[in-house]
């Protein structure tokens, strides 16, 4: 059943929130860092988002929660996101995907603020992040099980894992590697944007075409960018090691 | 002493989250009552945050 009026209202609220929050960030002075180094989202957006969740970090710490609890919540949210993608609940899946990204920022912020950032916590966070990526891709694979876009999902899955593997391997060899066009936040924002915009478009047009087209396009873009980022990191590390 | 920008804080983040999650439940699953309740709760939290929650 389509809900064009609700979709129109939600689109207006979303536009209002984005203009109110992101307007000053976009109009602000441009940073000197290159997108290839800092990611497509850039330093300004990342800084704004960290500032936006900062009060939540304080509130969660005041409530006595630990960073590991928030990491576990992230895993739960990603599992729900995978289920939502598998069931074709694209708006909910997109929203849960953004929540996963937010929880990932929150747990790191909590650990740093409490002075509890340590190798053990970083290891748990990395492992949970990979399972979270796997859960989201599994949901997309179920959604596209009878479609050519399944190949794009698989490519995105491989690219996402290679992005983190190249960095982990580089760090194992004693080289820091933080460059990359499409790191995890970029991939999540792209997928969530395609999913949410597609679901709203389908309800506004009362047609399944927009959600199929927009989500498939965003999965293809993520597949290309994730693998390009993995290659970019491989070249960066090879230059450092030679 | 820090002053939060109006509308920024745990209540507004929870409000935005609840509002859009509720909308998703209605749009995707036709869960009208549950989604509607979540949306209403989200709006209430956002209103509380926007109508002057300032922490010193």
PDB file of N, CA, C and O in Angstrom, chain A residues 181-217:
ATOM      1  N   UNK A 181      38.731   7.322  -0.387  1.00  0.00           N
ATOM      2  CA  UNK A 181      37.569   8.098  -0.838  1.00  0.00           C
ATOM      3  C   UNK A 181      36.290   7.660  -0.137  1.00  0.00           C
ATOM      4  O   UNK A 181      35.514   8.480   0.330  1.00  0.00           O
ATOM      5  N   UNK A 182      36.054   6.353  -0.123  1.00  0.00           N
ATOM      6  CA  UNK A 182      34.787   5.834   0.413  1.00  0.00           C
ATOM      7  C   UNK A 182      35.074   4.892   1.571  1.00  0.00           C
ATOM      8  O   UNK A 182      35.170   3.687   1.387  1.00  0.00           O
ATOM      9  N   UNK A 183      35.237   5.465   2.749  1.00  0.00           N
ATOM     10  CA  UNK A 183      35.409   4.650   3.940  1.00  0.00           C
ATOM     11  C   UNK A 183      34.022   4.285   4.472  1.00  0.00           C
ATOM     12  O   UNK A 183      33.027   4.560   3.824  1.00  0.00           O
ATOM     13  N   UNK A 184      33.964   3.706   5.664  1.00  0.00           N
ATOM     14  CA  UNK A 184      32.684   3.174   6.136  1.00  0.00           C
ATOM     15  C   UNK A 184      31.554   4.228   6.202  1.00  0.00           C
ATOM     16  O   UNK A 184      30.453   3.971   5.724  1.00  0.00           O
ATOM     17  N   UNK A 185      31.806   5.425   6.762  1.00  0.00           N
ATOM     18  CA  UNK A 185      30.720   6.409   6.818  1.00  0.00           C
ATOM     19  C   UNK A 185      30.192   6.769   5.431  1.00  0.00           C
ATOM     20  O   UNK A 185      28.972   6.886   5.241  1.00  0.00           O
ATOM     21  N   UNK A 186      31.088   6.931   4.459  1.00  0.00           N
ATOM     22  CA  UNK A 186      30.654   7.274   3.097  1.00  0.00           C
ATOM     23  C   UNK A 186      29.775   6.161   2.514  1.00  0.00           C
ATOM     24  O   UNK A 186      28.747   6.431   1.901  1.00  0.00           O
ATOM     25  N   UNK A 187      30.198   4.905   2.721  1.00  0.00           N
ATOM     26  CA  UNK A 187      29.422   3.782   2.168  1.00  0.00           C
ATOM     27  C   UNK A 187      28.032   3.736   2.804  1.00  0.00           C
ATOM     28  O   UNK A 187      27.031   3.523   2.123  1.00  0.00           O
ATOM     29  N   UNK A 188      27.971   3.939   4.111  1.00  0.00           N
ATOM     30  CA  UNK A 188      26.685   3.892   4.803  1.00  0.00           C
ATOM     31  C   UNK A 188      25.775   5.041   4.374  1.00  0.00           C
ATOM     32  O   UNK A 188      24.578   4.847   4.162  1.00  0.00           O
ATOM     33  N   UNK A 189      26.351   6.238   4.237  1.00  0.00           N
ATOM     34  CA  UNK A 189      25.532   7.392   3.835  1.00  0.00           C
ATOM     35  C   UNK A 189      25.001   7.187   2.421  1.00  0.00           C
ATOM     36  O   UNK A 189      23.822   7.446   2.149  1.00  0.00           O
ATOM     37  N   UNK A 190      25.850   6.683   1.507  1.00  0.00           N
ATOM     38  CA  UNK A 190      25.408   6.452   0.127  1.00  0.00           C
ATOM     39  C   UNK A 190      24.280   5.424   0.067  1.00  0.00           C
ATOM     40  O   UNK A 190      23.258   5.637  -0.591  1.00  0.00           O
ATOM     41  N   UNK A 191      24.475   4.305   0.773  1.00  0.00           N
ATOM     42  CA  UNK A 191      23.451   3.250   0.761  1.00  0.00           C
ATOM     43  C   UNK A 191      22.154   3.737   1.407  1.00  0.00           C
ATOM     44  O   UNK A 191      21.062   3.500   0.895  1.00  0.00           O
ATOM     45  N   UNK A 192      22.286   4.420   2.537  1.00  0.00           N
ATOM     46  CA  UNK A 192      21.092   4.901   3.246  1.00  0.00           C
ATOM     47  C   UNK A 192      20.362   5.937   2.409  1.00  0.00           C
ATOM     48  O   UNK A 192      19.121   5.929   2.339  1.00  0.00           O
ATOM     49  N   UNK A 193      21.116   6.836   1.745  1.00  0.00           N
ATOM     50  CA  UNK A 193      20.475   7.866   0.918  1.00  0.00           C
ATOM     51  C   UNK A 193      19.688   7.214  -0.216  1.00  0.00           C
ATOM     52  O   UNK A 193      18.542   7.575  -0.484  1.00  0.00           O
ATOM     53  N   UNK A 194      20.296   6.227  -0.888  1.00  0.00           N
ATOM     54  CA  UNK A 194      19.603   5.546  -1.977  1.00  0.00           C
ATOM     55  C   UNK A 194      18.364   4.815  -1.493  1.00  0.00           C
ATOM     56  O   UNK A 194      17.317   4.833  -2.139  1.00  0.00           O
ATOM     57  N   UNK A 195      18.506   4.197  -0.331  1.00  0.00           N
ATOM     58  CA  UNK A 195      17.401   3.415   0.220  1.00  0.00           C
ATOM     59  C   UNK A 195      16.230   4.313   0.647  1.00  0.00           C
ATOM     60  O   UNK A 195      15.065   4.067   0.310  1.00  0.00           O
ATOM     61  N   UNK A 196      16.562   5.388   1.391  1.00  0.00           N
ATOM     62  CA  UNK A 196      15.507   6.285   1.904  1.00  0.00           C
ATOM     63  C   UNK A 196      14.863   7.065   0.761  1.00  0.00           C
ATOM     64  O   UNK A 196      13.633   7.143   0.657  1.00  0.00           O
ATOM     65  N   UNK A 197      15.696   7.633  -0.128  1.00  0.00           N
ATOM     66  CA  UNK A 197      15.141   8.407  -1.248  1.00  0.00           C
ATOM     67  C   UNK A 197      14.303   7.504  -2.152  1.00  0.00           C
ATOM     68  O   UNK A 197      13.239   7.901  -2.641  1.00  0.00           O
ATOM     69  N   UNK A 198      14.773   6.269  -2.371  1.00  0.00           N
ATOM     70  CA  UNK A 198      14.016   5.347  -3.209  1.00  0.00           C
ATOM     71  C   UNK A 198      12.667   4.997  -2.604  1.00  0.00           C
ATOM     72  O   UNK A 198      11.641   4.998  -3.297  1.00  0.00           O
ATOM     73  N   UNK A 199      12.659   4.718  -1.293  1.00  0.00           N
ATOM     74  CA  UNK A 199      11.391   4.369  -0.630  1.00  0.00           C
ATOM     75  C   UNK A 199      10.427   5.544  -0.677  1.00  0.00           C
ATOM     76  O   UNK A 199       9.231   5.371  -0.975  1.00  0.00           O
ATOM     77  N   UNK A 200      10.924   6.756  -0.391  1.00  0.00           N
ATOM     78  CA  UNK A 200      10.035   7.934  -0.430  1.00  0.00           C
ATOM     79  C   UNK A 200       9.529   8.171  -1.854  1.00  0.00           C
ATOM     80  O   UNK A 200       8.339   8.462  -2.061  1.00  0.00           O
ATOM     81  N   UNK A 201      10.436   8.020  -2.855  1.00  0.00           N
ATOM     82  CA  UNK A 201      10.035   8.206  -4.250  1.00  0.00           C
ATOM     83  C   UNK A 201       8.963   7.214  -4.666  1.00  0.00           C
ATOM     84  O   UNK A 201       8.001   7.566  -5.354  1.00  0.00           O
ATOM     85  N   UNK A 202       9.099   5.972  -4.217  1.00  0.00           N
ATOM     86  CA  UNK A 202       8.116   4.950  -4.577  1.00  0.00           C
ATOM     87  C   UNK A 202       6.746   5.253  -3.974  1.00  0.00           C
ATOM     88  O   UNK A 202       5.715   5.029  -4.605  1.00  0.00           O
ATOM     89  N   UNK A 203       6.746   5.750  -2.723  1.00  0.00           N
ATOM     90  CA  UNK A 203       5.460   6.090  -2.110  1.00  0.00           C
ATOM     91  C   UNK A 203       4.850   7.335  -2.759  1.00  0.00           C
ATOM     92  O   UNK A 203       3.633   7.415  -2.928  1.00  0.00           O
ATOM     93  N   UNK A 204       5.691   8.299  -3.121  1.00  0.00           N
ATOM     94  CA  UNK A 204       5.172   9.520  -3.754  1.00  0.00           C
ATOM     95  C   UNK A 204       4.597   9.209  -5.133  1.00  0.00           C
ATOM     96  O   UNK A 204       3.572   9.755  -5.532  1.00  0.00           O
ATOM     97  N   UNK A 205       5.267   8.301  -5.866  1.00  0.00           N
ATOM     98  CA  UNK A 205       4.821   7.979  -7.225  1.00  0.00           C
ATOM     99  C   UNK A 205       3.887   6.766  -7.253  1.00  0.00           C
ATOM    100  O   UNK A 205       3.362   6.434  -8.322  1.00  0.00           O
ATOM    101  N   UNK A 206       3.700   6.126  -6.102  1.00  0.00           N
ATOM    102  CA  UNK A 206       2.912   4.886  -6.032  1.00  0.00           C
ATOM    103  C   UNK A 206       3.398   3.873  -7.074  1.00  0.00           C
ATOM    104  O   UNK A 206       2.602   3.288  -7.823  1.00  0.00           O
ATOM    105  N   UNK A 207       4.703   3.726  -7.150  1.00  0.00           N
ATOM    106  CA  UNK A 207       5.304   2.807  -8.117  1.00  0.00           C
ATOM    107  C   UNK A 207       6.561   2.200  -7.496  1.00  0.00           C
ATOM    108  O   UNK A 207       7.292   2.885  -6.777  1.00  0.00           O
ATOM    109  N   UNK A 208       6.852   0.919  -7.762  1.00  0.00           N
ATOM    110  CA  UNK A 208       8.057   0.313  -7.177  1.00  0.00           C
ATOM    111  C   UNK A 208       9.348   0.705  -7.905  1.00  0.00           C
ATOM    112  O   UNK A 208      10.436   0.361  -7.454  1.00  0.00           O
ATOM    113  N   UNK A 209       9.210   1.423  -9.036  1.00  0.00           N
ATOM    114  CA  UNK A 209      10.403   1.707  -9.857  1.00  0.00           C
ATOM    115  C   UNK A 209      11.441   2.573  -9.135  1.00  0.00           C
ATOM    116  O   UNK A 209      12.626   2.209  -9.116  1.00  0.00           O
ATOM    117  N   UNK A 210      11.052   3.722  -8.521  1.00  0.00           N
ATOM    118  CA  UNK A 210      12.097   4.565  -7.914  1.00  0.00           C
ATOM    119  C   UNK A 210      12.955   3.854  -6.890  1.00  0.00           C
ATOM    120  O   UNK A 210      14.180   4.025  -6.877  1.00  0.00           O
ATOM    121  N   UNK A 211      12.349   3.030  -6.016  1.00  0.00           N
ATOM    122  CA  UNK A 211      13.169   2.388  -4.975  1.00  0.00           C
ATOM    123  C   UNK A 211      14.128   1.371  -5.575  1.00  0.00           C
ATOM    124  O   UNK A 211      15.263   1.240  -5.140  1.00  0.00           O
ATOM    125  N   UNK A 212      13.674   0.682  -6.622  1.00  0.00           N
ATOM    126  CA  UNK A 212      14.541  -0.294  -7.278  1.00  0.00           C
ATOM    127  C   UNK A 212      15.716   0.426  -7.943  1.00  0.00           C
ATOM    128  O   UNK A 212      16.874   0.034  -7.800  1.00  0.00           O
ATOM    129  N   UNK A 213      15.380   1.498  -8.685  1.00  0.00           N
ATOM    130  CA  UNK A 213      16.415   2.212  -9.453  1.00  0.00           C
ATOM    131  C   UNK A 213      17.420   2.886  -8.508  1.00  0.00           C
ATOM    132  O   UNK A 213      18.640   2.735  -8.660  1.00  0.00           O
ATOM    133  N   UNK A 214      16.914   3.628  -7.502  1.00  0.00           N
ATOM    134  CA  UNK A 214      17.813   4.406  -6.640  1.00  0.00           C
ATOM    135  C   UNK A 214      18.681   3.513  -5.761  1.00  0.00           C
ATOM    136  O   UNK A 214      19.876   3.762  -5.586  1.00  0.00           O
ATOM    137  N   UNK A 215      18.065   2.452  -5.188  1.00  0.00           N
ATOM    138  CA  UNK A 215      18.878   1.574  -4.329  1.00  0.00           C
ATOM    139  C   UNK A 215      19.915   0.813  -5.161  1.00  0.00           C
ATOM    140  O   UNK A 215      21.075   0.707  -4.761  1.00  0.00           O
ATOM    141  N   UNK A 216      19.487   0.326  -6.328  1.00  0.00           N
ATOM    142  CA  UNK A 216      20.440  -0.390  -7.189  1.00  0.00           C
ATOM    143  C   UNK A 216      21.587   0.530  -7.600  1.00  0.00           C
ATOM    144  O   UNK A 216      22.761   0.127  -7.579  1.00  0.00           O
ATOM    145  N   UNK A 217      21.248   1.788  -7.933  1.00  0.00           N
ATOM    146  CA  UNK A 217      22.292   2.743  -8.324  1.00  0.00           C
ATOM    147  C   UNK A 217      23.256   2.971  -7.165  1.00  0.00           C
ATOM    148  O   UNK A 217      24.475   2.985  -7.360  1.00  0.00           O
TER     149      UNK A 217
END
